[in-house]
GROMACS .gro file of C-alpha atoms in nm:
model
  188
    1ALA     CA    1   0.024  -0.028   0.016
    2GLN     CA    2   0.090   0.330  -0.042
    3GLU     CA    3   0.135   0.590   0.240
    4ALA     CA    4  -0.050   0.878   0.265
    5LYS     CA    5   0.172   1.194   0.210
    6THR     CA    6  -0.069   1.506   0.252
    7ASN     CA    7  -0.269   1.562   0.624
    8GLU     CA    8  -0.560   1.448   0.436
    9GLU     CA    9  -0.496   1.153   0.295
   10LYS     CA   10  -0.392   1.041   0.663
   11GLN     CA   11  -0.673   1.168   0.819
   12SER     CA   12  -0.895   1.006   0.566
   13ALA     CA   13  -0.720   0.683   0.616
   14GLU     CA   14  -0.722   0.739   0.982
   15THR     CA   15  -1.100   0.813   0.947
   16LYS     CA   16  -1.125   0.457   0.743
   17VAL     CA   17  -0.964   0.268   1.028
   18LYS     CA   18  -1.184   0.452   1.308
   19VAL     CA   19  -1.509   0.344   1.085
   20LEU     CA   20  -1.421  -0.011   1.025
   21ASP     CA   21  -1.351  -0.029   1.426
   22ILE     CA   22  -1.682   0.144   1.507
   23ALA     CA   23  -1.872  -0.118   1.270
   24GLN     CA   24  -1.633  -0.446   1.416
   25LYS     CA   25  -1.754  -0.330   1.768
   26ALA     CA   26  -2.109  -0.213   1.664
   27ILE     CA   27  -2.155  -0.587   1.487
   28LYS     CA   28  -2.105  -0.753   1.793
   29THR     CA   29  -2.334  -0.554   1.981
   30LEU     CA   30  -2.592  -0.518   1.766
   31LYS     CA   31  -2.625  -0.917   1.693
   32SER     CA   32  -2.679  -1.001   2.091
   33VAL     CA   33  -2.978  -0.743   2.112
   34LEU     CA   34  -3.048  -0.762   1.696
   35PRO     CA   35  -2.962  -1.108   1.569
   36ASP     CA   36  -3.147  -1.024   1.200
   37PHE     CA   37  -2.899  -0.715   1.155
   38ASP     CA   38  -2.592  -0.714   0.925
   39ILE     CA   39  -2.338  -0.435   0.846
   40VAL     CA   40  -2.167  -0.415   0.504
   41VAL     CA   41  -1.885  -0.208   0.470
   42HIS     CA   42  -1.789  -0.085   0.085
   43ASP     CA   43  -1.461   0.029   0.063
   44ASN     CA   44  -1.521   0.242  -0.260
   45GLU     CA   45  -1.857   0.423  -0.424
   46ASP     CA   46  -1.922   0.210  -0.682
   47SER     CA   47  -1.967  -0.129  -0.468
   48PHE     CA   48  -2.175   0.115  -0.244
   49ASN     CA   49  -2.420   0.286  -0.505
   50THR     CA   50  -2.513  -0.125  -0.649
   51ALA     CA   51  -2.588  -0.202  -0.305
   52MET     CA   52  -2.830   0.086  -0.318
   53GLN     CA   53  -3.007   0.029  -0.570
   54ASP     CA   54  -3.107  -0.375  -0.436
   55VAL     CA   55  -3.233  -0.175  -0.149
   56ASN     CA   56  -3.380   0.156  -0.275
   57GLY     CA   57  -3.103   0.334  -0.095
   58VAL     CA   58  -2.992   0.689  -0.185
   59ALA     CA   59  -2.673   0.684  -0.431
   60GLY     CA   60  -2.365   0.844  -0.329
   61SER     CA   61  -2.498   0.863   0.077
   62ARG     CA   62  -2.226   0.783   0.396
   63GLY     CA   63  -2.433   0.515   0.556
   64ASN     CA   64  -2.846   0.351   0.454
   65PHE     CA   65  -3.026   0.130   0.655
   66ALA     CA   66  -3.274  -0.080   0.535
   67TYR     CA   67  -3.517  -0.393   0.588
   68VAL     CA   68  -3.464  -0.652   0.324
   69LYS     CA   69  -3.642  -0.966   0.233
   70GLY     CA   70  -3.394  -1.277   0.219
   71THR     CA   71  -3.398  -1.570  -0.084
   72ASP     CA   72  -3.583  -1.729   0.210
   73GLY     CA   73  -3.894  -1.455   0.295
   74LYS     CA   74  -3.764  -1.377   0.620
   75MET     CA   75  -3.684  -0.987   0.673
   76THR     CA   76  -3.352  -0.867   0.787
   77GLY     CA   77  -3.173  -0.530   0.884
   78ARG     CA   78  -2.908  -0.448   0.686
   79ILE     CA   79  -2.708  -0.142   0.755
   80ASP     CA   80  -2.486   0.015   0.446
   81ILE     CA   81  -2.120   0.164   0.500
   82ASN     CA   82  -1.957   0.404   0.255
   83LEU     CA   83  -1.627   0.405   0.345
   84SER     CA   84  -1.553   0.655   0.144
   85LYS     CA   85  -1.742   0.889   0.242
   86ALA     CA   86  -1.833   0.781   0.620
   87ASN     CA   87  -1.705   0.972   0.903
   88ALA     CA   88  -1.672   0.843   1.266
   89ARG     CA   89  -2.059   0.915   1.354
   90THR     CA   90  -2.218   0.716   1.057
   91VAL     CA   91  -2.174   0.344   1.204
   92ALA     CA   92  -2.438   0.462   1.518
   93HIS     CA   93  -2.614   0.685   1.305
   94GLU     CA   94  -2.699   0.386   1.057
   95VAL     CA   95  -2.764   0.116   1.414
   96ALA     CA   96  -2.965   0.386   1.543
   97HIS     CA   97  -3.207   0.352   1.260
   98GLY     CA   98  -3.265  -0.016   1.311
   99ILE     CA   99  -3.259   0.016   1.678
  100LEU     CA  100  -3.551   0.334   1.648
  101THR     CA  101  -3.746   0.130   1.421
  102LYS     CA  102  -3.718  -0.163   1.545
  103SER     CA  103  -3.846  -0.005   1.929
  104PHE     CA  104  -4.130   0.266   1.753
  105GLY     CA  105  -4.189   0.030   1.413
  106GLU     CA  106  -4.355   0.330   1.192
  107ASN     CA  107  -4.493   0.567   1.430
  108THR     CA  108  -4.394   0.886   1.355
  109LYS     CA  109  -4.629   1.010   1.611
  110LEU     CA  110  -4.392   0.827   1.887
  111PHE     CA  111  -4.087   0.937   1.713
  112GLY     CA  112  -4.174   1.298   1.743
  113ASP     CA  113  -4.325   1.303   2.055
  114PHE     CA  114  -3.961   1.161   2.174
  115ARG     CA  115  -3.775   1.402   1.960
  116ASN     CA  116  -3.990   1.664   2.102
  117ARG     CA  117  -3.902   1.604   2.474
  118LEU     CA  118  -3.550   1.484   2.383
  119SER     CA  119  -3.523   1.859   2.248
  120ARG     CA  120  -3.636   1.983   2.556
  121VAL     CA  121  -3.324   1.905   2.712
  122LEU     CA  122  -3.047   1.968   2.500
  123LYS     CA  123  -2.852   2.291   2.438
  124SER     CA  124  -2.986   2.566   2.166
  125ASP     CA  125  -2.688   2.511   1.971
  126VAL     CA  126  -2.682   2.115   1.969
  127ASN     CA  127  -3.056   2.151   1.867
  128LYS     CA  128  -2.996   2.395   1.608
  129GLU     CA  129  -2.750   2.130   1.457
  130LEU     CA  130  -2.956   1.833   1.452
  131ASN     CA  131  -3.257   2.045   1.307
  132ASP     CA  132  -3.060   2.156   1.041
  133PHE     CA  133  -2.924   1.838   0.952
  134ALA     CA  134  -3.290   1.659   0.983
  135ASN     CA  135  -3.470   1.900   0.804
  136ARG     CA  136  -3.288   1.837   0.468
  137TYR     CA  137  -3.543   1.568   0.425
  138VAL     CA  138  -3.819   1.710   0.240
  139ASP     CA  139  -4.043   1.637  -0.032
  140PRO     CA  140  -3.889   1.807  -0.372
  141LYS     CA  141  -4.205   1.827  -0.504
  142THR     CA  142  -4.445   1.950  -0.214
  143GLY     CA  143  -4.141   2.130   0.013
  144GLN     CA  144  -4.270   1.927   0.320
  145LEU     CA  145  -4.046   1.725   0.584
  146LEU     CA  146  -4.034   1.368   0.526
  147ASP     CA  147  -4.186   1.148   0.810
  148VAL     CA  148  -3.801   1.005   0.854
  149ASN     CA  149  -3.749   1.341   0.981
  150HIS     CA  150  -3.809   1.285   1.339
  151GLU     CA  151  -3.615   0.975   1.274
  152GLU     CA  152  -3.324   1.101   1.145
  153PHE     CA  153  -3.299   1.358   1.429
  154LEU     CA  154  -3.300   1.070   1.690
  155ALA     CA  155  -3.024   0.905   1.460
  156GLU     CA  156  -2.789   1.193   1.446
  157LEU     CA  157  -2.834   1.241   1.794
  158THR     CA  158  -2.721   0.895   1.845
  159GLY     CA  159  -2.458   0.941   1.642
  160MET     CA  160  -2.300   1.248   1.802
  161LEU     CA  161  -2.369   1.085   2.122
  162GLU     CA  162  -2.131   0.814   2.025
  163ARG     CA  163  -1.892   1.037   1.918
  164GLN     CA  164  -1.865   1.271   2.212
  165GLN     CA  165  -1.906   1.570   1.978
  166ALA     CA  166  -2.237   1.707   2.172
  167SER     CA  167  -2.105   1.889   2.521
  168ILE     CA  168  -2.342   1.742   2.674
  169SER     CA  169  -2.347   1.760   3.068
  170VAL     CA  170  -2.402   1.495   3.342
  171SER     CA  171  -2.747   1.609   3.400
  172THR     CA  172  -2.860   1.624   3.052
  173MET     CA  173  -2.751   1.261   3.017
  174GLN     CA  174  -2.916   1.133   3.301
  175LYS     CA  175  -3.235   1.349   3.138
  176ILE     CA  176  -3.183   1.169   2.808
  177ALA     CA  177  -3.131   0.873   2.986
  178ALA     CA  178  -3.442   0.870   3.175
  179LEU     CA  179  -3.637   0.987   2.880
  180ILE     CA  180  -3.502   0.653   2.698
  181ASN     CA  181  -3.617   0.425   2.989
  182GLU     CA  182  -3.947   0.605   2.967
  183PHE     CA  183  -4.024   0.559   2.627
  184VAL     CA  184  -3.881   0.168   2.623
  185SER     CA  185  -4.072   0.116   2.924
  186THR     CA  186  -4.359   0.246   2.697
  187ILE     CA  187  -4.326   0.021   2.415
  188THR     CA  188  -4.215  -0.265   2.566
   0.00000   0.00000   0.00000
C-alpha cells in the first residue's frame, strides 16, 4: 500500500480505520440485541451505489439502513456503510435507525413525541445542528418535511452522543437516559 503523503490523506486513512473499528464493535453489540441485522462496509463508492440500487437507498450517501427480504422470505436489517464518505458518526447513526425502527416501528407520532421531549433537554446549539440535519429530509415536490425527519434527528443525536461531539453535561445525559427508559417502558 502507498503511504499517505498529505494531512488530508492521513486524516482520511485514520477516519477509515476508525469507521471500520466502530463497525466491528457495533456488529457484535447489534447481534446480541438484534440478531437479524448485518453491517456491510463498502470500500468504494461504486460498490455502495450498486448496493443502494438493490435496497432503494440513496447513492453517494455516507450510509444507509434498510430492511431487506432474504431468499427465505425473512426480513433482515441491513446497514450499508460507504467507507469513502463515512465519518466517525456514520455507523452509530445507521445502527440507531435499526434500533429505533425495531422499537418504534413506523409510528411517526411516537418518533415525534420522543424527539420533542429530547429537544427540551438539549442545548440550543445542539438542537440547531440536529434540526438543520433532519430538515434536509423534505419532499422535493411539496417542500414538506418527510416522515423520516424525526427519526433522522434521533439517529443523528445517537451519532453525536457516540462520538461525544455534543458537549452534553452529566445532568442532561441523565435526563436523556430517563426519557429513553420512559419511552422503552411504554413500548415494551
